[in-house]
Coordinates of C-alpha atoms and ligand atoms in Angstrom, one line a residue:
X60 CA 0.0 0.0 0.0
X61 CA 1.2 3.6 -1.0
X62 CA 0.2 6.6 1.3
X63 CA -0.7 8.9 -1.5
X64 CA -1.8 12.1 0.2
X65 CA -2.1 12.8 3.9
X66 CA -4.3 16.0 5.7
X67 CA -3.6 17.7 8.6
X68 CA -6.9 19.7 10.3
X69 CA -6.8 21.3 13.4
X70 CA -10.3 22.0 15.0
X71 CA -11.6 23.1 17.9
X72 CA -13.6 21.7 20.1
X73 CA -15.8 23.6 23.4
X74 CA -16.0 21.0 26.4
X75 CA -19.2 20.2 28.0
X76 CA -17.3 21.3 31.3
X77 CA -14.1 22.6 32.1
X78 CA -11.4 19.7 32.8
X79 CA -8.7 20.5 35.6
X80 CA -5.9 18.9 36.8
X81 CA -2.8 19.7 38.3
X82 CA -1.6 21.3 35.4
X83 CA -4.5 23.5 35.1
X84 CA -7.4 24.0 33.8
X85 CA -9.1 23.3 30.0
X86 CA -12.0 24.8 28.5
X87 CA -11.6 24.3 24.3
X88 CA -9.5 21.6 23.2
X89 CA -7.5 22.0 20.2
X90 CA -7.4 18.8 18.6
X91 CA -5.1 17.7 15.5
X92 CA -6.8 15.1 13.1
X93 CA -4.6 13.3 10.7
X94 CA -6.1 11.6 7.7
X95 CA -4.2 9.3 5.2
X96 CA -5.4 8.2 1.7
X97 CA -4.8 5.5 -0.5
X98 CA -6.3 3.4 -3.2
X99 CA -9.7 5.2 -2.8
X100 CA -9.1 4.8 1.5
X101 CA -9.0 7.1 4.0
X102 CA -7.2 6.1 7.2
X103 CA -8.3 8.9 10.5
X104 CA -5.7 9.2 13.4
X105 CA -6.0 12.2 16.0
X106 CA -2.9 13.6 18.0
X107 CA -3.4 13.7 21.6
X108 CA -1.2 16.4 22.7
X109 CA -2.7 19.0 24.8
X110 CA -2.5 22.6 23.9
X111 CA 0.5 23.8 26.1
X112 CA 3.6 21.5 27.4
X113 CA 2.3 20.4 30.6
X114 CA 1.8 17.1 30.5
X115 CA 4.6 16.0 28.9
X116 CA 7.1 17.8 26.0
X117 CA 4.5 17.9 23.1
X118 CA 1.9 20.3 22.5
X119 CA -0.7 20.9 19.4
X120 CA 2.0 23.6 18.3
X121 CA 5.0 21.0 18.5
X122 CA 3.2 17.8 17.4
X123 CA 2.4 20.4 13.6
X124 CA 5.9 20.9 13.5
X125 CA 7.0 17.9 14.0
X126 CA 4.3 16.4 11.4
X127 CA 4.6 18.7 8.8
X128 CA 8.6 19.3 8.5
X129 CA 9.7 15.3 9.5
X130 CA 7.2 12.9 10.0
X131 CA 4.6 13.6 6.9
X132 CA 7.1 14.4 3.9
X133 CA 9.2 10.8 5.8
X134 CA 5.6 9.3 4.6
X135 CA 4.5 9.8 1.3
X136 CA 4.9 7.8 -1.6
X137 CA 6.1 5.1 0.8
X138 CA 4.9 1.8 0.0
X139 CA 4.1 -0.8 3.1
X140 CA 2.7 -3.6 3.7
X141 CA 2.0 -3.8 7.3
X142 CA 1.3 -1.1 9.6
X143 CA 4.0 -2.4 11.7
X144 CA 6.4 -1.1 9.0
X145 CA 5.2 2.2 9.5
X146 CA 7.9 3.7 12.2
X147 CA 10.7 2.3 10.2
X148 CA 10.1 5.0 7.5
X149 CA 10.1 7.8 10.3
X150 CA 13.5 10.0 10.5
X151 CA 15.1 9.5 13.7
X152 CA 13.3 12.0 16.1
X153 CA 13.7 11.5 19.9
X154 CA 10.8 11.5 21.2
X155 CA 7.3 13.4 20.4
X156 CA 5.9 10.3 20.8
X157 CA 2.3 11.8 20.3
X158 CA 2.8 13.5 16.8
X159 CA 4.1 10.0 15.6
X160 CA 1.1 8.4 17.0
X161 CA -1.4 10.6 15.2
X162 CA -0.1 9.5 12.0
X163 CA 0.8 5.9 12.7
X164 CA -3.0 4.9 14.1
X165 CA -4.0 6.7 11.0
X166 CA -2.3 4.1 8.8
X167 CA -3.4 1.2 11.5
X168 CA -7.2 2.2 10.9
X169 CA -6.4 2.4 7.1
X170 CA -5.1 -1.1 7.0
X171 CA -7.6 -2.3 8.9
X172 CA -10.2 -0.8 6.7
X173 CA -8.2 -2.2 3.6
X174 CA -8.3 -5.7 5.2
X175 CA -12.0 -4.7 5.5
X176 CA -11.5 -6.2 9.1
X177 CA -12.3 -4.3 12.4
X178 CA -9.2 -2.1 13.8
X179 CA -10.0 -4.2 17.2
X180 CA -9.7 -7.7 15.3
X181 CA -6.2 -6.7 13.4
X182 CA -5.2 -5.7 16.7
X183 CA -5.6 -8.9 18.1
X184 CA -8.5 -7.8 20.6
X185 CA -10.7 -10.5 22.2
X186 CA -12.9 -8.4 24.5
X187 CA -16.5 -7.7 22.8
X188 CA -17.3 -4.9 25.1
X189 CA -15.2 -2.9 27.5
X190 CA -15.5 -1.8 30.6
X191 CA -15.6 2.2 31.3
X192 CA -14.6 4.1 34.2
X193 CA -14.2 8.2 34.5
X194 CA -11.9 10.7 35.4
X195 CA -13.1 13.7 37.0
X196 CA -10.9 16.8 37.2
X197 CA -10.3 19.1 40.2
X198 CA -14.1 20.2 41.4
X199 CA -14.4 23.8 43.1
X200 CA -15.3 22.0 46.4
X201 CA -15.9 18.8 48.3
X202 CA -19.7 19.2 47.6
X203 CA -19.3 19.3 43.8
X204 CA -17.3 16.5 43.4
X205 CA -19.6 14.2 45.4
X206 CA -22.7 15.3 43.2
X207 CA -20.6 14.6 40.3
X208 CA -19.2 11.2 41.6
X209 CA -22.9 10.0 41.9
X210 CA -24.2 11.3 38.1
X211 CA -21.8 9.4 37.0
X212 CA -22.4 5.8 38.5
X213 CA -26.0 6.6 38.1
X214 CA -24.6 6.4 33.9
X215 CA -23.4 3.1 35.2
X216 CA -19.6 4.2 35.3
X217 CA -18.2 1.3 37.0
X218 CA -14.7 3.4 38.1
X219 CA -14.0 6.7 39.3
X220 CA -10.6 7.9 39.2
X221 CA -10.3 11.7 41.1
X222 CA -7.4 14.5 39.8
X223 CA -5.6 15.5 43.4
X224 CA -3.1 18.3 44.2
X225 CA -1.0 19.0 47.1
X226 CA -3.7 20.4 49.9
X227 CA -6.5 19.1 47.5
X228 CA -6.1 15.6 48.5
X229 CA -6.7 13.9 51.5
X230 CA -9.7 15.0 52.5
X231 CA -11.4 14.6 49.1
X232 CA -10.7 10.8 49.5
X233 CA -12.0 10.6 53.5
X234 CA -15.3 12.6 52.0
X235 CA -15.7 10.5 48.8
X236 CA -15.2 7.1 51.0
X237 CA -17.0 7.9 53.4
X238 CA -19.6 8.7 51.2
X239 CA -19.1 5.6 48.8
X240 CA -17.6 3.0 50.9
X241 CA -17.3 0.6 48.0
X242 CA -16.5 2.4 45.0
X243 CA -14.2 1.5 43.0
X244 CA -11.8 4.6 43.6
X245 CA -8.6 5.7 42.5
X246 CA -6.5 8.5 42.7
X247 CA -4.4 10.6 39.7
X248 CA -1.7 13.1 41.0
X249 CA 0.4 13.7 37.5
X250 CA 3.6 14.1 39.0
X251 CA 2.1 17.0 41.9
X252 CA 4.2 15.1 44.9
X253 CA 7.8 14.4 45.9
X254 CA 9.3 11.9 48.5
X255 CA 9.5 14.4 51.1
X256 CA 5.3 13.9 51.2
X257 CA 5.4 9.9 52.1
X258 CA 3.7 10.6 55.4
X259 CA 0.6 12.0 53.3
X260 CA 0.8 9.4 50.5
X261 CA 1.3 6.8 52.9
X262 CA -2.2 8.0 54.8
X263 CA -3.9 6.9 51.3
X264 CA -3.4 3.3 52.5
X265 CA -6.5 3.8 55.0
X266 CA -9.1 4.2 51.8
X267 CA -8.9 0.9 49.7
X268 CA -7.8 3.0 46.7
X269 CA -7.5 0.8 43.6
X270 CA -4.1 2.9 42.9
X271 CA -2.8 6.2 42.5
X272 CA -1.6 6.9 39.4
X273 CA 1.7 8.7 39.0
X274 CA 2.3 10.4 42.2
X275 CA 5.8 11.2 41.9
X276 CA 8.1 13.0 38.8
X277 CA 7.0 11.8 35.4
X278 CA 10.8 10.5 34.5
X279 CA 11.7 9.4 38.1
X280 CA 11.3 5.3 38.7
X281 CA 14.0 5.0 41.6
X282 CA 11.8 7.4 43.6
X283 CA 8.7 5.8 42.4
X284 CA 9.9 2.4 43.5
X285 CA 11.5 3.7 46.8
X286 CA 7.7 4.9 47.4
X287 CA 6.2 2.0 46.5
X288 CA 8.3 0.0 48.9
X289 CA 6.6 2.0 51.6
X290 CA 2.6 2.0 50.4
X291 CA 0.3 -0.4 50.1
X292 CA -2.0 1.5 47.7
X293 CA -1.1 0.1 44.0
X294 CA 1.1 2.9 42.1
X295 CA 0.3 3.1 38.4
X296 CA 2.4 4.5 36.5
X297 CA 1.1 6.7 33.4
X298 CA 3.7 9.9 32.6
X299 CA 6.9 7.7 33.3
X300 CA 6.1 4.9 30.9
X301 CA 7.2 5.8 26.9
X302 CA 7.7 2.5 25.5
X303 CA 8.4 -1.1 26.3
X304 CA 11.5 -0.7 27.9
X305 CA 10.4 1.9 30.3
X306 CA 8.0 -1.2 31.4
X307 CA 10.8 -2.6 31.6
X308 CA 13.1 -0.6 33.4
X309 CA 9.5 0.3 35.6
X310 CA 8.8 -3.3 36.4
X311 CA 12.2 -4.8 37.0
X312 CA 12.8 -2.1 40.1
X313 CA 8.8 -2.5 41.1
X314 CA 8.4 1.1 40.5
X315 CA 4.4 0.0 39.9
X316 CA 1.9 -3.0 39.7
X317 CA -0.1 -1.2 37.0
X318 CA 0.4 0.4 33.9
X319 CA -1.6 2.8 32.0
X320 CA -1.1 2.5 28.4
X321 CA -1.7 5.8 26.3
X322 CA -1.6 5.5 23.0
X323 CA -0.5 9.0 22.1
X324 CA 2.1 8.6 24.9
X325 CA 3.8 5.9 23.6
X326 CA 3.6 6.4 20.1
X327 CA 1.0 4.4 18.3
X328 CA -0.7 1.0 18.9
X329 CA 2.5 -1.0 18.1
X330 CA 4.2 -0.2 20.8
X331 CA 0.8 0.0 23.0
X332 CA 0.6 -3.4 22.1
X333 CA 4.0 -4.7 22.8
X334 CA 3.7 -2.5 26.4
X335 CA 0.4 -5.0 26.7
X336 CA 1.8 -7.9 26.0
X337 CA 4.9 -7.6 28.5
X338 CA 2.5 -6.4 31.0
X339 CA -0.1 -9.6 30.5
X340 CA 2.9 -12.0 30.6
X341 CA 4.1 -10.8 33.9
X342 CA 0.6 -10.5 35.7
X343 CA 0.5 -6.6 35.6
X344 CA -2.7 -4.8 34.8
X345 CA -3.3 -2.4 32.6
X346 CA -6.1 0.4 31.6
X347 CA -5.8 2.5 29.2
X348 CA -5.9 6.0 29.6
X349 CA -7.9 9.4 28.1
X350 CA -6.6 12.6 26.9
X351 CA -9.9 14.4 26.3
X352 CA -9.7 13.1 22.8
X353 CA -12.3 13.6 20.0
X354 CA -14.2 10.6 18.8
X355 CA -11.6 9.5 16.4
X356 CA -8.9 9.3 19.8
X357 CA -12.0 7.9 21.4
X358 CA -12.6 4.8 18.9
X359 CA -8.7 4.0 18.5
X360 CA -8.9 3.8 22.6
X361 CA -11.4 1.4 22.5
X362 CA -10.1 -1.2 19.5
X363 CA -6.8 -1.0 21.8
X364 CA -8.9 -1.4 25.2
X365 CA -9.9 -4.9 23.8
X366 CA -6.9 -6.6 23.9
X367 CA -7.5 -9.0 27.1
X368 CA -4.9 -7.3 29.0
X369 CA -6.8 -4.3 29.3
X370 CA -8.8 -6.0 32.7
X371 CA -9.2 -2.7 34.6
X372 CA -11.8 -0.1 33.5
X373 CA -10.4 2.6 31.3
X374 CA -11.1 6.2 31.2
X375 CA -12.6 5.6 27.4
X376 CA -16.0 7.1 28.6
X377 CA -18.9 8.5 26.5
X378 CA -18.9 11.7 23.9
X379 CA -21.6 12.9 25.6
X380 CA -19.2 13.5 29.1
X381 CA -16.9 16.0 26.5
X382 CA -18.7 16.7 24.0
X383 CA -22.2 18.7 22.7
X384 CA -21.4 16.9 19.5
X385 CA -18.8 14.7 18.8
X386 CA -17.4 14.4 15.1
X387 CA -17.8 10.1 14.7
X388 CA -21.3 8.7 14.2
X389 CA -23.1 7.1 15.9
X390 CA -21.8 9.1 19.7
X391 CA -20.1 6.7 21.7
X392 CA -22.2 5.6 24.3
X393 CA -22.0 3.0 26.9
X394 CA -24.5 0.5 28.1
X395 CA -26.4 0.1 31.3
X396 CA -23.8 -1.9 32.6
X397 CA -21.1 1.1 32.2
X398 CA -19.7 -0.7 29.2
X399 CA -19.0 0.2 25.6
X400 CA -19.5 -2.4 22.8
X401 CA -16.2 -3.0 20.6
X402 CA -17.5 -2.4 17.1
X403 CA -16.9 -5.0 14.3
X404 CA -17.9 -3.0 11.3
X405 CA -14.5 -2.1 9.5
X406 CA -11.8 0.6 10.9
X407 CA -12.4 2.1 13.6
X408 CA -16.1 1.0 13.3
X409 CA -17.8 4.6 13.5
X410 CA -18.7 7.5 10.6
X411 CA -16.7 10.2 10.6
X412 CA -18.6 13.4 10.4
X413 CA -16.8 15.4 7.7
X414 CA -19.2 18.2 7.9
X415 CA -19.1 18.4 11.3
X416 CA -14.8 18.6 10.8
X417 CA -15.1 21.2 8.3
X418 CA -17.1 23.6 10.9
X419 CA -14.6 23.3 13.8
X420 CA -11.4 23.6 11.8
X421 CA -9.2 26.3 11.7
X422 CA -6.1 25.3 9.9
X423 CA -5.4 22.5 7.8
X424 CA -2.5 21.5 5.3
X425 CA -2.0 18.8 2.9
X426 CA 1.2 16.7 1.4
Ligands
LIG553 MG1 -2.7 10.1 34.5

């Protein structure tokens, strides 16, 4: 297969709500869509970096760059016969790891669509429907996030993971135990603590958290291990974990007993997969994880969610949480059981809504 032409579109998208971590907070997302063509196909990929460095290197601004002076021109005319090929023909960037994703998903769902299969079934996916969880950002008080907390298992969200900050933490987790005793609860700090806080993180032990998820710098292990030598809640590890070998590295020092595997993050679903398949082989869980992606992010997350691997619930939740209208058809919803059904219609298995594309964007280019 030859990738003929390739788009880039940035659009922008209002969220339903404001999302806030402790990076800050997010109103509009600016969201890059990548889409590939070939032999009468189109292939859609989004990038899921934020809009401003916080999260990790990459932004929308970088991840353009990057796509449209390296990683796009590296990519036409090539000819390939697996998507597996596709990093091969990329020049040797460090890192950046989400603008290569955008455009290596693109040519999974392509191939995928070409092999008139379903992206879930060329991945190698088992699961026929996935279990959801949520994230909720940081709420203005302790009365907010409880209201919030009960909307969403009255949607049938089976997890709910809670953003915390230093002095925005433990008491959120005494009031939302106290006022679910047997949620299923976990905890996401993106990198907000250091060692000199194990006294506080330590207290987290009391509340039956499933984990916390990155507590500690996003490229520091030792310290991460060194604290999870001295917790009993779980550590996850999201920000830390790039490829494989930081799996590895992560799992060989126990810096964590569960991973969360972002696509974006780690560069595409090759390397999602091979972080899922050293995970499953050692017994280590692992979720995958959200970045307030569109519904072409969205449907990617959940083809990759049903490998078996993937046995905790995600944060691939509904449009509806993000969006007024989402640009794949049908919305992705989830069942009364808080699951979403893996689709087995070609691709990624929904419609993309052109139209819908065309009146959100504000900039696109083409090679
Ligand atoms: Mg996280």
């Amino acid at each position: 297969m030859k990738i003929e032409k390739i788009e880039l579109k940035e659009i922008s998208m209002p969220l339903v709500s404001p999302f806030e971590t402790s990076f800050g907070r997010t109103t509009l997302r600016r969201i890059l869509l990548v889409k590939l063509f070939s032999d009468g196909l189109i292939g859609y990929g989004e990038c899921t970096a934020p809009e401003h460095p916080f999260y990790n290197h990459e932004s929308i601004d970088t991840a353009w760059l990057m796509i449209s002076e390296y990683l796009a021109p590296s990519l036409i005319g090539k000819t390939f016969s697996h998507p597996k090929e596709v990093s091969r023909f990329f020049p040797q960037i460090r890192g950046h790891n989400m603008a290569k994703a955008a455009l290596e998903t693109a040519v999974w769902e392509f191939y995928a669509k070409a092999q008139n299969i379903a992206l879930s079934k060329l991945l190698g996916g088992m699961l026929k429907e996935i279990p959801c969880g949520v994230s909720i950002g940081i709420q203005e008080n302790i009365a907010s996030l409880l209201k919030k907390i009960e909307k969403e298992l009255l949607e049938g969200y089976r997890r709910i993971k809670i953003k915390i900050k230093p002095n925005h933490d433990i008491d959120l987790i005494k009031a939302v135990r106290k006022e679910f005793p047997k949620l299923q609860l976990m905890v996401d700090a993106n990198s907000a603590y250091t060692l000199s806080d194990l006294q506080l993180l330590k207290s987290f032990d009391d509340y039956n958290l499933m984990m916390i998820e990155q507590p500690l710098e996003h490229d520091d292990m030792i310290d991460h291990s060194e604290l999870q030598e001295k917790i009993n809640t779980p550590i996850c590890l999201d920000e830390s974990i790039l490829s494989v070998d930081d799996a590895r590295r992560a799992l060989s020092i126990e810096a964590c007993k569960i991973i969360n595997i972002k696509l974006g993050r780690v560069g595409g679903h090759l390397s999602a997969r091979r972080i899922h398949d050293y995970s499953l082989a050692r017994n280590i869980p692992v979720w995958c994880g959200g970045m307030l992606e569109s519904g072409i992010g969205r449907a990617h997350n959940i083809a990759l969610s049903s490998l078996i691997g993937f046995v905790l619930p995600g944060d691939v939740s509904a449009s509806s949480r993000y969006w007024h209208q989402d640009i794949v058809e049908p919305e992705i919803k989830i069942t009364s059981k808080g699951t979403i059904i893996v689709p087995t219609t070609p691709g990624l298995g929904f419609e993309v809504n052109e139209k819908r594309i065309n009146e959100l964007t504000q900039r696109s280019k083409r090679f």
